[in-house]
């Protein structure tokens, strides 16, 4: 099958009404390895690149999103912590746009009824409208006539 497990997707396709950073970017703890002598655990690393994994929670701006889908976790594989844009919006949450966003479907078996869920990864952050990518349904601009 030619479809990759994880595939690129436009930010606007996932968050058509915007995404808002809730909290901070933090390291992902690796619970698959033994605890250190001091009781702490190391940071999870990407299986393909070996880079440390970071995560943040964003609020989906979709008014119709179900309660369990309002808070979305996006992960990053990066040597250093990804830095979100400065919040100049006056809101308590920082509007963000994800650069290099990818998605991977999986079956969430937590709870009584298994459901389709999505795992998101990004290469980094941008301020909204500064890294804007057209939605998949957007028409390309009309070509200009030669003068």
PDB file of C-alpha atoms in Angstrom:
ATOM      1  CA  UNK A   1       0.000   0.000   0.000  1.00  0.00           C
ATOM      2  CA  UNK A   2       1.378   3.419  -0.954  1.00  0.00           C
ATOM      3  CA  UNK A   3      -0.098   5.299   2.007  1.00  0.00           C
ATOM      4  CA  UNK A   4       2.454   6.031   4.703  1.00  0.00           C
ATOM      5  CA  UNK A   5       1.626   5.344   8.327  1.00  0.00           C
ATOM      6  CA  UNK A   6       2.275   8.993   9.127  1.00  0.00           C
ATOM      7  CA  UNK A   7       1.348  11.494   6.433  1.00  0.00           C
ATOM      8  CA  UNK A   8       1.744  15.261   5.945  1.00  0.00           C
ATOM      9  CA  UNK A   9      -1.362  17.364   6.524  1.00  0.00           C
ATOM     10  CA  UNK A  10      -1.969  21.107   6.327  1.00  0.00           C
ATOM     11  CA  UNK A  11      -2.441  22.952   9.610  1.00  0.00           C
ATOM     12  CA  UNK A  12      -5.680  24.459   8.253  1.00  0.00           C
ATOM     13  CA  UNK A  13      -7.077  20.983   7.541  1.00  0.00           C
ATOM     14  CA  UNK A  14      -6.692  19.955  11.198  1.00  0.00           C
ATOM     15  CA  UNK A  15      -7.335  23.325  12.851  1.00  0.00           C
ATOM     16  CA  UNK A  16      -9.516  25.351  10.431  1.00  0.00           C
ATOM     17  CA  UNK A  17     -10.575  27.689  13.269  1.00  0.00           C
ATOM     18  CA  UNK A  18      -7.121  27.968  14.796  1.00  0.00           C
ATOM     19  CA  UNK A  19      -5.054  26.297  17.497  1.00  0.00           C
ATOM     20  CA  UNK A  20      -4.187  27.872  20.833  1.00  0.00           C
ATOM     21  CA  UNK A  21      -1.245  26.762  22.983  1.00  0.00           C
ATOM     22  CA  UNK A  22      -2.413  25.782  26.470  1.00  0.00           C
ATOM     23  CA  UNK A  23       0.477  25.645  28.904  1.00  0.00           C
ATOM     24  CA  UNK A  24       4.059  25.044  27.842  1.00  0.00           C
ATOM     25  CA  UNK A  25       6.103  22.720  25.656  1.00  0.00           C
ATOM     26  CA  UNK A  26       7.482  19.924  27.826  1.00  0.00           C
ATOM     27  CA  UNK A  27       9.640  16.808  27.427  1.00  0.00           C
ATOM     28  CA  UNK A  28       7.877  13.464  26.988  1.00  0.00           C
ATOM     29  CA  UNK A  29       8.890  10.994  29.698  1.00  0.00           C
ATOM     30  CA  UNK A  30       9.922   7.525  28.510  1.00  0.00           C
ATOM     31  CA  UNK A  31       8.019   4.988  30.624  1.00  0.00           C
ATOM     32  CA  UNK A  32       9.342   2.052  28.556  1.00  0.00           C
ATOM     33  CA  UNK A  33      12.778   2.183  30.199  1.00  0.00           C
ATOM     34  CA  UNK A  34      13.964   1.595  33.753  1.00  0.00           C
ATOM     35  CA  UNK A  35      13.950   4.415  36.269  1.00  0.00           C
ATOM     36  CA  UNK A  36      17.257   6.073  37.019  1.00  0.00           C
ATOM     37  CA  UNK A  37      18.856   5.674  40.456  1.00  0.00           C
ATOM     38  CA  UNK A  38      17.322   8.996  41.524  1.00  0.00           C
ATOM     39  CA  UNK A  39      13.840   7.738  40.529  1.00  0.00           C
ATOM     40  CA  UNK A  40      13.517   9.929  37.440  1.00  0.00           C
ATOM     41  CA  UNK A  41      13.008   8.664  33.915  1.00  0.00           C
ATOM     42  CA  UNK A  42      14.754   9.815  30.740  1.00  0.00           C
ATOM     43  CA  UNK A  43      13.125  11.771  27.966  1.00  0.00           C
ATOM     44  CA  UNK A  44      11.542   9.692  25.210  1.00  0.00           C
ATOM     45  CA  UNK A  45      13.464   9.597  21.919  1.00  0.00           C
ATOM     46  CA  UNK A  46      12.189   9.255  18.381  1.00  0.00           C
ATOM     47  CA  UNK A  47      12.687   5.693  17.120  1.00  0.00           C
ATOM     48  CA  UNK A  48      13.736   6.821  13.620  1.00  0.00           C
ATOM     49  CA  UNK A  49      15.910   9.883  14.298  1.00  0.00           C
ATOM     50  CA  UNK A  50      16.977   9.411  17.917  1.00  0.00           C
ATOM     51  CA  UNK A  51      15.955  13.015  18.672  1.00  0.00           C
ATOM     52  CA  UNK A  52      14.286  13.898  21.990  1.00  0.00           C
ATOM     53  CA  UNK A  53      10.459  14.083  21.934  1.00  0.00           C
ATOM     54  CA  UNK A  54       8.638  17.188  23.194  1.00  0.00           C
ATOM     55  CA  UNK A  55       4.906  17.810  23.437  1.00  0.00           C
ATOM     56  CA  UNK A  56       2.370  20.549  23.931  1.00  0.00           C
ATOM     57  CA  UNK A  57      -1.381  20.684  24.349  1.00  0.00           C
ATOM     58  CA  UNK A  58      -3.377  23.000  22.133  1.00  0.00           C
ATOM     59  CA  UNK A  59      -7.010  23.978  22.256  1.00  0.00           C
ATOM     60  CA  UNK A  60      -8.804  23.355  18.972  1.00  0.00           C
ATOM     61  CA  UNK A  61     -10.705  26.513  17.990  1.00  0.00           C
ATOM     62  CA  UNK A  62     -13.541  24.450  16.474  1.00  0.00           C
ATOM     63  CA  UNK A  63     -16.761  25.362  18.304  1.00  0.00           C
ATOM     64  CA  UNK A  64     -18.316  22.027  17.303  1.00  0.00           C
ATOM     65  CA  UNK A  65     -15.459  19.862  18.626  1.00  0.00           C
ATOM     66  CA  UNK A  66     -16.502  17.253  21.178  1.00  0.00           C
ATOM     67  CA  UNK A  67     -15.181  17.659  24.708  1.00  0.00           C
ATOM     68  CA  UNK A  68     -12.585  14.880  24.316  1.00  0.00           C
ATOM     69  CA  UNK A  69     -11.310  16.471  21.092  1.00  0.00           C
ATOM     70  CA  UNK A  70     -10.889  20.061  22.328  1.00  0.00           C
ATOM     71  CA  UNK A  71      -7.459  19.465  23.884  1.00  0.00           C
ATOM     72  CA  UNK A  72      -5.082  18.081  21.249  1.00  0.00           C
ATOM     73  CA  UNK A  73      -1.517  16.927  21.947  1.00  0.00           C
ATOM     74  CA  UNK A  74       1.094  17.711  19.294  1.00  0.00           C
ATOM     75  CA  UNK A  75       4.583  16.212  19.561  1.00  0.00           C
ATOM     76  CA  UNK A  76       7.928  17.355  18.175  1.00  0.00           C
ATOM     77  CA  UNK A  77      11.185  15.470  17.545  1.00  0.00           C
ATOM     78  CA  UNK A  78      13.897  18.078  18.087  1.00  0.00           C
ATOM     79  CA  UNK A  79      17.320  18.402  19.693  1.00  0.00           C
ATOM     80  CA  UNK A  80      16.210  21.529  21.597  1.00  0.00           C
ATOM     81  CA  UNK A  81      12.819  22.537  22.952  1.00  0.00           C
ATOM     82  CA  UNK A  82      10.579  24.082  20.256  1.00  0.00           C
ATOM     83  CA  UNK A  83       9.815  27.725  21.039  1.00  0.00           C
ATOM     84  CA  UNK A  84       6.269  28.950  20.397  1.00  0.00           C
ATOM     85  CA  UNK A  85       5.602  32.454  19.059  1.00  0.00           C
ATOM     86  CA  UNK A  86       5.123  35.307  21.517  1.00  0.00           C
ATOM     87  CA  UNK A  87       1.522  35.793  22.620  1.00  0.00           C
ATOM     88  CA  UNK A  88       0.446  39.235  21.423  1.00  0.00           C
ATOM     89  CA  UNK A  89      -3.235  38.328  21.112  1.00  0.00           C
ATOM     90  CA  UNK A  90      -4.465  39.460  24.517  1.00  0.00           C
ATOM     91  CA  UNK A  91      -5.903  35.957  25.022  1.00  0.00           C
ATOM     92  CA  UNK A  92      -4.799  33.657  27.854  1.00  0.00           C
ATOM     93  CA  UNK A  93      -3.694  31.115  25.200  1.00  0.00           C
ATOM     94  CA  UNK A  94      -1.128  31.677  22.477  1.00  0.00           C
ATOM     95  CA  UNK A  95      -2.438  31.345  18.901  1.00  0.00           C
ATOM     96  CA  UNK A  96      -0.070  29.012  17.036  1.00  0.00           C
ATOM     97  CA  UNK A  97       0.319  27.423  13.655  1.00  0.00           C
ATOM     98  CA  UNK A  98       2.246  24.199  13.167  1.00  0.00           C
ATOM     99  CA  UNK A  99       4.949  23.881  10.525  1.00  0.00           C
ATOM    100  CA  UNK A 100       5.540  20.435   9.008  1.00  0.00           C
ATOM    101  CA  UNK A 101       2.440  18.922  10.607  1.00  0.00           C
ATOM    102  CA  UNK A 102       1.905  15.173  10.163  1.00  0.00           C
ATOM    103  CA  UNK A 103      -0.881  12.863  11.307  1.00  0.00           C
ATOM    104  CA  UNK A 104      -1.092   9.161  12.099  1.00  0.00           C
ATOM    105  CA  UNK A 105      -4.390   7.382  12.817  1.00  0.00           C
ATOM    106  CA  UNK A 106      -4.627   4.771  15.560  1.00  0.00           C
ATOM    107  CA  UNK A 107      -7.305   2.956  17.543  1.00  0.00           C
ATOM    108  CA  UNK A 108      -7.738   4.369  21.060  1.00  0.00           C
ATOM    109  CA  UNK A 109      -8.753   1.455  23.289  1.00  0.00           C
ATOM    110  CA  UNK A 110      -8.994   3.526  26.488  1.00  0.00           C
ATOM    111  CA  UNK A 111     -12.555   3.529  27.760  1.00  0.00           C
ATOM    112  CA  UNK A 112     -15.429   1.196  26.968  1.00  0.00           C
ATOM    113  CA  UNK A 113     -15.688   1.844  23.228  1.00  0.00           C
ATOM    114  CA  UNK A 114     -12.591   1.796  21.014  1.00  0.00           C
ATOM    115  CA  UNK A 115     -12.449   4.770  18.642  1.00  0.00           C
ATOM    116  CA  UNK A 116     -10.332   6.189  15.850  1.00  0.00           C
ATOM    117  CA  UNK A 117      -7.875   8.772  17.177  1.00  0.00           C
ATOM    118  CA  UNK A 118      -5.023  10.812  15.709  1.00  0.00           C
ATOM    119  CA  UNK A 119      -1.404  11.311  16.702  1.00  0.00           C
ATOM    120  CA  UNK A 120       0.048  14.641  15.513  1.00  0.00           C
ATOM    121  CA  UNK A 121       3.676  15.671  15.054  1.00  0.00           C
ATOM    122  CA  UNK A 122       5.137  18.948  13.856  1.00  0.00           C
ATOM    123  CA  UNK A 123       8.546  20.308  12.929  1.00  0.00           C
ATOM    124  CA  UNK A 124       7.927  23.590  14.746  1.00  0.00           C
ATOM    125  CA  UNK A 125       5.728  26.597  15.461  1.00  0.00           C
ATOM    126  CA  UNK A 126       4.856  29.759  13.584  1.00  0.00           C
ATOM    127  CA  UNK A 127       2.612  32.697  14.301  1.00  0.00           C
ATOM    128  CA  UNK A 128      -0.771  32.240  12.602  1.00  0.00           C
ATOM    129  CA  UNK A 129      -0.859  33.550   9.031  1.00  0.00           C
ATOM    130  CA  UNK A 130       2.948  33.697   8.850  1.00  0.00           C
ATOM    131  CA  UNK A 131       3.359  30.068   7.807  1.00  0.00           C
ATOM    132  CA  UNK A 132      -0.122  29.733   6.376  1.00  0.00           C
ATOM    133  CA  UNK A 133      -0.654  26.891   3.964  1.00  0.00           C
ATOM    134  CA  UNK A 134      -3.809  26.755   1.862  1.00  0.00           C
ATOM    135  CA  UNK A 135      -6.409  24.245   2.948  1.00  0.00           C
ATOM    136  CA  UNK A 136      -6.594  21.188   0.660  1.00  0.00           C
ATOM    137  CA  UNK A 137      -9.834  22.486  -0.838  1.00  0.00           C
ATOM    138  CA  UNK A 138      -8.473  25.980  -1.543  1.00  0.00           C
ATOM    139  CA  UNK A 139      -8.237  26.957  -5.201  1.00  0.00           C
ATOM    140  CA  UNK A 140      -4.850  28.062  -6.534  1.00  0.00           C
ATOM    141  CA  UNK A 141      -4.576  31.745  -7.501  1.00  0.00           C
ATOM    142  CA  UNK A 142      -5.643  32.660 -11.016  1.00  0.00           C
ATOM    143  CA  UNK A 143      -2.697  33.172 -13.397  1.00  0.00           C
ATOM    144  CA  UNK A 144      -2.124  36.786 -14.455  1.00  0.00           C
ATOM    145  CA  UNK A 145      -2.359  37.634 -18.133  1.00  0.00           C
ATOM    146  CA  UNK A 146       0.886  38.618 -19.831  1.00  0.00           C
ATOM    147  CA  UNK A 147       1.178  42.345 -20.573  1.00  0.00           C
TER     148      UNK A 147
END
